[in-house]
């Protein structure tokens, strides 16, 4: 039987977080020109290799502003010929990142891992406009202040999986490199079972159980639904590596959906979703695939596809730092939907005892009975 997280019984659970500075520290990107690259100018190198970062005029601006060093020297001439083996460093100047929450609640902690309650609106890892305002940054600031009780191991607090920026709830983090390896194996285990046809799409045969709450558009007719639609990648403006969508040629994915409550007047259904695989945006894609997108989801619509299919960027204008302006089309990091990582069950890394971690539900994701019960407490 799973052992409930001790943090849930505390009347004052531990929370931490440091307010974000107005500007981040900027970033330095380093490249070494390989011998296989033909003779190129500085502008040719950057405008070709990083065409998704900025248009040609944006890279010209960055070079002329003195933001690029070659061999340790600032070069402002975009037509400078660069030779193989040269070290190039581009310094992205500090900028004000979009608003994001910063407080995190500790749901469970031991010497190897910590489970956090991530708020909606906070990105897990650096990417795009969010390079500092992330869970990783707060986790590292917090970890550096902790007096580590580990013997012979350096504290190494990092998330071992991702939640979408708009998704709230349980985020599992490793405090040591060894713990990170083991926890990553737990998460990979379920996904690999889905890819194995002999597993017969069973949801109960893996090391980790992940249960979510979601509010979807429309009324689900059936009380229980199993979705095994593959998920793949398509080209999409504003997403350099492509957008994850429902795709027949994609990778296997499995979600088990159970209806908790139907609100006919609001045309909404509250559901519980258990997933075995961990494809990016899996729940958003799967529920939209069956015709019930998450309520408020700005990106995915019925069929598990994006709201917009514009395939090319037509706006070559750029921001003050030379980079592209924010895409007009919705992107995966946009918030507005209601999805919460509610429960996580996994074996303890040392004792192998089953641990059950629960993240308190946002009011909008509670059943009427749950809301009434809380009011009576």
CSV table of C-alpha atoms in Angstrom, one decimal:
chain,number,residue,atom,x,y,z
A,1,UNK,CA,0.0,0.0,0.0
A,2,UNK,CA,1.3,3.4,-0.9
A,3,UNK,CA,2.6,5.6,1.9
A,4,UNK,CA,1.0,9.1,1.9
A,5,UNK,CA,3.4,12.0,1.7
A,6,UNK,CA,4.0,13.4,5.1
A,7,UNK,CA,3.9,17.0,3.7
A,8,UNK,CA,0.2,16.6,3.1
A,9,UNK,CA,-0.6,16.3,6.8
A,10,UNK,CA,1.3,19.5,7.7
A,11,UNK,CA,-0.9,22.5,8.6
A,12,UNK,CA,1.9,24.8,7.2
A,13,UNK,CA,3.6,23.1,4.2
A,14,UNK,CA,7.0,24.4,3.3
A,15,UNK,CA,7.0,27.0,0.5
A,16,UNK,CA,9.9,28.8,-1.1
A,17,UNK,CA,10.6,31.3,-3.8
A,18,UNK,CA,12.6,34.4,-4.6
A,19,UNK,CA,11.0,37.4,-6.4
A,20,UNK,CA,12.3,37.7,-10.0
A,21,UNK,CA,14.7,40.5,-10.8
A,22,UNK,CA,13.5,43.1,-13.3
A,23,UNK,CA,16.0,42.0,-15.9
A,24,UNK,CA,17.7,38.6,-16.4
A,25,UNK,CA,21.4,38.1,-16.8
A,26,UNK,CA,21.3,37.7,-20.6
A,27,UNK,CA,22.9,34.6,-22.2
A,28,UNK,CA,26.1,33.7,-24.0
A,29,UNK,CA,25.9,31.2,-26.8
A,30,UNK,CA,29.3,29.6,-27.9
A,31,UNK,CA,30.1,28.0,-31.3
A,32,UNK,CA,33.2,26.5,-32.7
A,33,UNK,CA,33.4,26.6,-36.5
A,34,UNK,CA,33.9,23.0,-37.7
A,35,UNK,CA,36.5,22.2,-40.3
A,36,UNK,CA,33.7,20.9,-42.6
A,37,UNK,CA,32.1,24.3,-42.9
A,38,UNK,CA,33.0,26.1,-46.1
A,39,UNK,CA,34.5,29.7,-45.9
A,40,UNK,CA,31.7,31.9,-44.5
A,41,UNK,CA,31.3,35.5,-43.4
A,42,UNK,CA,30.1,36.2,-39.9
A,43,UNK,CA,26.6,37.2,-41.0
A,44,UNK,CA,26.3,34.1,-43.2
A,45,UNK,CA,27.2,31.9,-40.3
A,46,UNK,CA,24.6,33.3,-37.9
A,47,UNK,CA,21.8,34.0,-40.3
A,48,UNK,CA,22.0,30.4,-41.7
A,49,UNK,CA,22.6,28.4,-38.5
A,50,UNK,CA,20.2,30.4,-36.3
A,51,UNK,CA,17.6,31.6,-38.8
A,52,UNK,CA,14.9,30.6,-36.3
A,53,UNK,CA,16.3,33.1,-33.8
A,54,UNK,CA,16.3,36.2,-35.8
A,55,UNK,CA,15.9,37.5,-39.4
A,56,UNK,CA,18.9,38.6,-41.5
A,57,UNK,CA,18.4,42.3,-40.4
A,58,UNK,CA,18.2,41.2,-36.8
A,59,UNK,CA,21.6,39.4,-37.0
A,60,UNK,CA,23.1,42.4,-38.7
A,61,UNK,CA,21.9,44.6,-35.8
A,62,UNK,CA,23.4,42.2,-33.2
A,63,UNK,CA,26.8,42.1,-35.0
A,64,UNK,CA,27.0,45.9,-35.4
A,65,UNK,CA,26.0,46.3,-31.7
A,66,UNK,CA,29.2,44.4,-30.7
A,67,UNK,CA,27.3,41.4,-29.3
A,68,UNK,CA,29.6,38.8,-31.0
A,69,UNK,CA,33.1,37.9,-30.3
A,70,UNK,CA,35.4,35.9,-32.5
A,71,UNK,CA,38.5,34.5,-30.7
A,72,UNK,CA,37.8,36.7,-27.8
A,73,UNK,CA,37.6,39.9,-29.8
A,74,UNK,CA,34.5,41.9,-30.6
A,75,UNK,CA,33.8,42.0,-34.3
A,76,UNK,CA,31.3,44.5,-35.8
A,77,UNK,CA,31.9,43.9,-39.5
A,78,UNK,CA,29.3,41.3,-40.7
A,79,UNK,CA,31.4,40.5,-43.8
A,80,UNK,CA,34.4,39.3,-41.7
A,81,UNK,CA,35.5,35.9,-43.0
A,82,UNK,CA,35.6,33.3,-40.2
A,83,UNK,CA,37.9,30.3,-40.3
A,84,UNK,CA,37.5,26.8,-39.2
A,85,UNK,CA,38.3,26.2,-35.5
A,86,UNK,CA,37.3,29.8,-34.5
A,87,UNK,CA,35.4,30.2,-31.3
A,88,UNK,CA,32.3,32.5,-31.7
A,89,UNK,CA,30.4,33.8,-28.7
A,90,UNK,CA,27.1,35.6,-29.1
A,91,UNK,CA,25.9,37.6,-26.1
A,92,UNK,CA,22.2,38.0,-25.8
A,93,UNK,CA,21.7,41.2,-23.8
A,94,UNK,CA,19.6,41.1,-20.6
A,95,UNK,CA,15.8,41.5,-21.0
A,96,UNK,CA,12.7,41.7,-19.0
A,97,UNK,CA,11.0,38.3,-19.1
A,98,UNK,CA,7.2,38.0,-19.2
A,99,UNK,CA,5.5,37.9,-15.8
A,100,UNK,CA,5.5,34.5,-14.0
A,101,UNK,CA,4.8,33.2,-10.5
A,102,UNK,CA,7.8,32.3,-8.3
A,103,UNK,CA,6.5,30.6,-5.2
A,104,UNK,CA,6.7,26.8,-5.0
A,105,UNK,CA,5.3,24.4,-2.4
A,106,UNK,CA,7.1,21.3,-1.2
A,107,UNK,CA,4.8,18.3,-1.3
A,108,UNK,CA,7.4,15.6,-0.4
A,109,UNK,CA,11.1,15.6,0.3
A,110,UNK,CA,13.8,13.0,1.2
A,111,UNK,CA,17.6,12.8,0.7
A,112,UNK,CA,17.2,11.9,-3.0
A,113,UNK,CA,14.2,13.8,-4.4
A,114,UNK,CA,11.7,16.6,-3.8
A,115,UNK,CA,8.2,16.9,-5.2
A,116,UNK,CA,7.0,20.4,-5.9
A,117,UNK,CA,3.6,21.9,-6.5
A,118,UNK,CA,4.1,23.9,-9.6
A,119,UNK,CA,1.8,26.9,-10.3
A,120,UNK,CA,0.2,27.4,-13.7
A,121,UNK,CA,2.2,30.1,-15.6
A,122,UNK,CA,5.7,29.0,-14.5
A,123,UNK,CA,7.9,27.3,-17.1
A,124,UNK,CA,9.9,24.3,-15.9
A,125,UNK,CA,13.1,24.6,-18.0
A,126,UNK,CA,14.7,27.6,-19.8
A,127,UNK,CA,13.4,28.2,-23.3
A,128,UNK,CA,12.3,31.1,-25.6
A,129,UNK,CA,11.6,34.2,-23.6
A,130,UNK,CA,11.8,32.4,-20.3
A,131,UNK,CA,15.5,31.9,-19.5
A,132,UNK,CA,15.5,32.8,-15.8
A,133,UNK,CA,11.9,32.7,-14.7
A,134,UNK,CA,11.7,29.0,-14.5
A,135,UNK,CA,11.3,26.2,-11.9
A,136,UNK,CA,14.9,25.2,-12.5
A,137,UNK,CA,16.2,28.7,-11.4
A,138,UNK,CA,14.1,28.7,-8.2
A,139,UNK,CA,15.1,25.1,-7.5
A,140,UNK,CA,18.8,25.9,-7.8
A,141,UNK,CA,18.5,29.1,-5.7
A,142,UNK,CA,16.7,27.0,-3.0
A,143,UNK,CA,19.2,24.1,-3.3
A,144,UNK,CA,22.2,26.4,-2.8
A,145,UNK,CA,20.7,27.6,0.5
A,146,UNK,CA,19.9,24.2,1.9
A,147,UNK,CA,22.4,22.7,4.4
A,148,UNK,CA,22.8,19.3,2.6
A,149,UNK,CA,22.6,16.3,4.8
A,150,UNK,CA,23.9,14.1,2.0
A,151,UNK,CA,27.2,12.3,2.6
A,152,UNK,CA,29.7,12.1,-0.3
A,153,UNK,CA,27.2,13.5,-2.8
A,154,UNK,CA,26.7,17.0,-4.2
A,155,UNK,CA,23.2,18.4,-4.1
A,156,UNK,CA,22.0,18.5,-7.7
A,157,UNK,CA,18.3,19.7,-7.7
A,158,UNK,CA,16.8,19.4,-11.2
A,159,UNK,CA,13.4,18.4,-12.6
A,160,UNK,CA,13.3,14.9,-14.1
A,161,UNK,CA,10.3,15.5,-16.3
A,162,UNK,CA,8.3,18.4,-17.6
A,163,UNK,CA,4.9,20.0,-17.2
A,164,UNK,CA,3.5,22.5,-19.6
A,165,UNK,CA,3.8,26.1,-18.6
A,166,UNK,CA,0.0,26.3,-18.1
A,167,UNK,CA,-0.2,23.0,-16.2
A,168,UNK,CA,-0.1,23.0,-12.4
A,169,UNK,CA,0.7,20.3,-9.9
A,170,UNK,CA,3.3,17.7,-9.1
A,171,UNK,CA,6.8,18.2,-10.5
A,172,UNK,CA,9.3,15.6,-9.4
A,173,UNK,CA,12.9,16.7,-9.0
A,174,UNK,CA,16.1,14.9,-8.2
A,175,UNK,CA,18.6,16.1,-5.6
A,176,UNK,CA,21.5,14.0,-6.8
A,177,UNK,CA,22.8,12.8,-10.2
A,178,UNK,CA,22.2,9.2,-9.2
A,179,UNK,CA,18.6,10.0,-8.2
A,180,UNK,CA,18.1,11.8,-11.5
A,181,UNK,CA,19.2,8.7,-13.4
A,182,UNK,CA,16.9,6.3,-11.5
A,183,UNK,CA,13.8,8.7,-11.7
A,184,UNK,CA,14.3,9.2,-15.4
A,185,UNK,CA,14.3,5.4,-15.8
A,186,UNK,CA,10.9,5.3,-13.9
A,187,UNK,CA,9.4,7.8,-16.3
A,188,UNK,CA,10.9,6.2,-19.4
A,189,UNK,CA,9.7,2.7,-18.3
A,190,UNK,CA,6.0,3.5,-18.9
A,191,UNK,CA,6.6,5.1,-22.3
A,192,UNK,CA,8.7,2.1,-23.4
A,193,UNK,CA,5.9,-0.3,-22.4
A,194,UNK,CA,3.5,1.6,-24.7
A,195,UNK,CA,5.9,1.1,-27.6
A,196,UNK,CA,6.0,-2.7,-26.9
A,197,UNK,CA,3.0,-4.4,-28.6
A,198,UNK,CA,3.2,-7.3,-26.2
A,199,UNK,CA,2.3,-5.0,-23.3
A,200,UNK,CA,-1.3,-4.9,-24.7
A,201,UNK,CA,-1.7,-1.3,-23.7
A,202,UNK,CA,-2.0,-2.1,-20.0
A,203,UNK,CA,-2.0,0.9,-17.7
A,204,UNK,CA,-1.1,-1.0,-14.5
A,205,UNK,CA,2.2,-2.5,-15.4
A,206,UNK,CA,4.8,0.2,-14.7
A,207,UNK,CA,6.8,1.7,-11.9
A,208,UNK,CA,5.2,5.1,-11.8
A,209,UNK,CA,1.5,6.1,-11.8
A,210,UNK,CA,0.5,9.6,-13.0
A,211,UNK,CA,-3.0,11.0,-12.5
A,212,UNK,CA,-4.2,14.3,-13.7
A,213,UNK,CA,-7.4,16.4,-13.4
A,214,UNK,CA,-8.7,18.4,-16.3
A,215,UNK,CA,-11.7,20.4,-17.4
A,216,UNK,CA,-12.8,19.8,-20.9
A,217,UNK,CA,-15.2,21.4,-23.4
A,218,UNK,CA,-18.4,19.4,-24.1
A,219,UNK,CA,-20.1,16.5,-22.4
A,220,UNK,CA,-18.4,13.1,-22.6
A,221,UNK,CA,-21.0,10.5,-23.4
A,222,UNK,CA,-19.0,7.5,-21.9
A,223,UNK,CA,-17.9,7.3,-18.3
A,224,UNK,CA,-14.5,5.8,-19.3
A,225,UNK,CA,-12.5,6.2,-22.4
A,226,UNK,CA,-9.0,4.8,-23.4
A,227,UNK,CA,-7.2,6.9,-26.0
A,228,UNK,CA,-4.2,5.3,-27.8
A,229,UNK,CA,-3.7,7.9,-30.6
A,230,UNK,CA,0.0,8.2,-31.7
A,231,UNK,CA,1.6,11.7,-31.3
A,232,UNK,CA,4.0,13.1,-33.7
A,233,UNK,CA,5.5,16.4,-34.9
A,234,UNK,CA,4.5,18.9,-37.6
A,235,UNK,CA,6.0,22.1,-38.9
A,236,UNK,CA,4.5,25.1,-37.1
A,237,UNK,CA,5.4,28.8,-37.1
A,238,UNK,CA,7.1,30.0,-33.9
A,239,UNK,CA,8.1,26.5,-32.7
A,240,UNK,CA,11.5,25.8,-34.1
A,241,UNK,CA,11.5,22.0,-33.4
A,242,UNK,CA,7.9,21.5,-34.6
A,243,UNK,CA,4.6,21.2,-32.8
A,244,UNK,CA,3.3,17.9,-31.3
A,245,UNK,CA,0.0,16.9,-32.7
A,246,UNK,CA,-2.2,13.7,-33.2
A,247,UNK,CA,-0.4,12.0,-36.1
A,248,UNK,CA,-0.9,8.4,-37.3
A,249,UNK,CA,2.8,8.1,-38.0
A,250,UNK,CA,3.7,9.4,-34.6
A,251,UNK,CA,4.9,7.6,-31.5
A,252,UNK,CA,2.6,5.4,-29.4
A,253,UNK,CA,0.7,7.1,-26.5
A,254,UNK,CA,-1.9,6.0,-24.1
A,255,UNK,CA,-4.4,7.9,-21.8
A,256,UNK,CA,-7.2,6.5,-19.7
A,257,UNK,CA,-9.9,9.0,-19.1
A,258,UNK,CA,-12.6,8.8,-16.4
A,259,UNK,CA,-15.5,11.2,-16.1
A,260,UNK,CA,-15.9,12.7,-12.6
A,261,UNK,CA,-18.7,15.2,-13.2
A,262,UNK,CA,-20.7,16.6,-16.0
A,263,UNK,CA,-22.0,20.2,-16.1
A,264,UNK,CA,-24.6,20.2,-18.9
A,265,UNK,CA,-25.5,23.9,-18.4
A,266,UNK,CA,-21.8,25.0,-18.8
A,267,UNK,CA,-21.2,22.3,-21.5
A,268,UNK,CA,-18.1,21.1,-19.5
A,269,UNK,CA,-16.9,17.8,-18.2
A,270,UNK,CA,-14.5,17.3,-15.2
A,271,UNK,CA,-12.3,14.3,-15.9
A,272,UNK,CA,-9.5,12.3,-14.3
A,273,UNK,CA,-6.7,11.2,-16.7
A,274,UNK,CA,-4.1,8.5,-16.0
A,275,UNK,CA,-1.2,8.4,-18.5
A,276,UNK,CA,1.4,5.7,-19.0
A,277,UNK,CA,3.4,7.3,-21.7
A,278,UNK,CA,4.7,10.8,-21.3
A,279,UNK,CA,4.6,12.4,-24.8
A,280,UNK,CA,4.7,16.2,-24.8
A,281,UNK,CA,1.3,17.8,-24.4
A,282,UNK,CA,-0.2,14.3,-24.4
A,283,UNK,CA,-3.4,15.0,-22.4
A,284,UNK,CA,-4.2,18.2,-24.3
A,285,UNK,CA,-3.7,16.4,-27.6
A,286,UNK,CA,-5.6,13.2,-26.7
A,287,UNK,CA,-8.6,15.0,-25.2
A,288,UNK,CA,-8.9,17.3,-28.2
A,289,UNK,CA,-8.4,14.3,-30.5
A,290,UNK,CA,-11.7,12.8,-29.2
A,291,UNK,CA,-13.5,16.1,-29.7
A,292,UNK,CA,-13.2,17.5,-26.1
A,293,UNK,CA,-10.3,20.0,-26.0
A,294,UNK,CA,-9.3,21.4,-22.6
A,295,UNK,CA,-11.5,24.3,-21.6
A,296,UNK,CA,-9.7,27.5,-22.4
A,297,UNK,CA,-6.9,25.8,-24.5
A,298,UNK,CA,-5.7,28.4,-27.0
A,299,UNK,CA,-3.8,26.0,-29.2
A,300,UNK,CA,-5.4,22.5,-29.7
A,301,UNK,CA,-8.9,22.0,-31.2
A,302,UNK,CA,-10.9,18.9,-32.0
A,303,UNK,CA,-8.9,16.3,-33.8
A,304,UNK,CA,-5.7,17.0,-31.8
A,305,UNK,CA,-4.6,19.6,-34.3
A,306,UNK,CA,-3.6,23.3,-33.8
A,307,UNK,CA,-6.1,26.1,-34.2
A,308,UNK,CA,-4.0,27.6,-37.0
A,309,UNK,CA,-2.3,25.9,-39.9
A,310,UNK,CA,-0.3,28.9,-41.3
A,311,UNK,CA,3.0,27.2,-42.3
A,312,UNK,CA,5.3,30.1,-42.8
A,313,UNK,CA,6.3,33.3,-40.9
A,314,UNK,CA,5.3,36.2,-43.0
A,315,UNK,CA,6.3,38.9,-40.5
A,316,UNK,CA,10.0,39.7,-40.7
A,317,UNK,CA,9.9,42.5,-38.2
A,318,UNK,CA,12.0,42.0,-35.1
A,319,UNK,CA,12.3,43.0,-31.4
A,320,UNK,CA,14.7,45.5,-30.0
A,321,UNK,CA,17.3,42.8,-29.4
A,322,UNK,CA,17.1,41.7,-33.1
A,323,UNK,CA,15.0,38.5,-32.5
A,324,UNK,CA,11.7,37.7,-34.0
A,325,UNK,CA,8.5,39.2,-32.5
A,326,UNK,CA,6.3,36.9,-30.6
A,327,UNK,CA,4.3,34.6,-33.0
A,328,UNK,CA,0.8,35.7,-33.8
A,329,UNK,CA,-0.4,32.1,-33.7
A,330,UNK,CA,-0.9,30.4,-30.4
A,331,UNK,CA,2.1,28.3,-29.2
A,332,UNK,CA,2.4,25.4,-26.7
A,333,UNK,CA,3.5,27.6,-23.8
A,334,UNK,CA,0.3,29.7,-23.9
A,335,UNK,CA,-1.8,29.3,-20.8
A,336,UNK,CA,-5.6,29.5,-20.2
A,337,UNK,CA,-6.5,25.8,-19.9
A,338,UNK,CA,-7.2,23.8,-16.7
A,339,UNK,CA,-4.8,20.8,-16.2
A,340,UNK,CA,-3.4,19.7,-12.9
A,341,UNK,CA,-0.9,16.9,-12.1
A,342,UNK,CA,-2.9,15.6,-9.1
A,343,UNK,CA,-1.3,12.4,-7.9
A,344,UNK,CA,1.9,10.5,-8.3
A,345,UNK,CA,2.7,7.0,-7.0
A,346,UNK,CA,6.2,5.6,-7.3
A,347,UNK,CA,8.6,3.3,-5.3
A,348,UNK,CA,11.1,4.9,-2.9
A,349,UNK,CA,14.5,5.0,-4.4
A,350,UNK,CA,16.1,3.3,-1.4
A,351,UNK,CA,13.5,1.3,0.5
A,352,UNK,CA,11.3,0.5,-2.6
A,353,UNK,CA,8.2,1.3,-0.5
A,354,UNK,CA,5.4,2.9,-2.6
A,355,UNK,CA,5.0,6.6,-2.1
A,356,UNK,CA,1.8,8.5,-2.9
A,357,UNK,CA,2.2,12.2,-3.5
A,358,UNK,CA,-0.9,14.5,-3.9
A,359,UNK,CA,-1.0,18.1,-5.0
A,360,UNK,CA,-4.1,20.1,-3.7
A,361,UNK,CA,-6.7,20.7,-6.3
A,362,UNK,CA,-7.4,24.2,-7.7
A,363,UNK,CA,-11.1,25.1,-6.9
A,364,UNK,CA,-12.1,24.8,-10.6
A,365,UNK,CA,-11.0,21.2,-10.7
A,366,UNK,CA,-12.9,20.0,-7.7
A,367,UNK,CA,-16.1,18.0,-7.9
A,368,UNK,CA,-19.1,19.6,-6.1
A,369,UNK,CA,-18.8,17.0,-3.3
A,370,UNK,CA,-15.1,17.8,-2.8
A,371,UNK,CA,-15.8,21.5,-2.6
A,372,UNK,CA,-18.6,20.9,-0.1
A,373,UNK,CA,-16.4,18.6,2.0
A,374,UNK,CA,-13.7,21.2,2.2
A,375,UNK,CA,-16.2,23.9,3.2
A,376,UNK,CA,-17.4,21.7,6.1
A,377,UNK,CA,-13.8,21.1,7.4
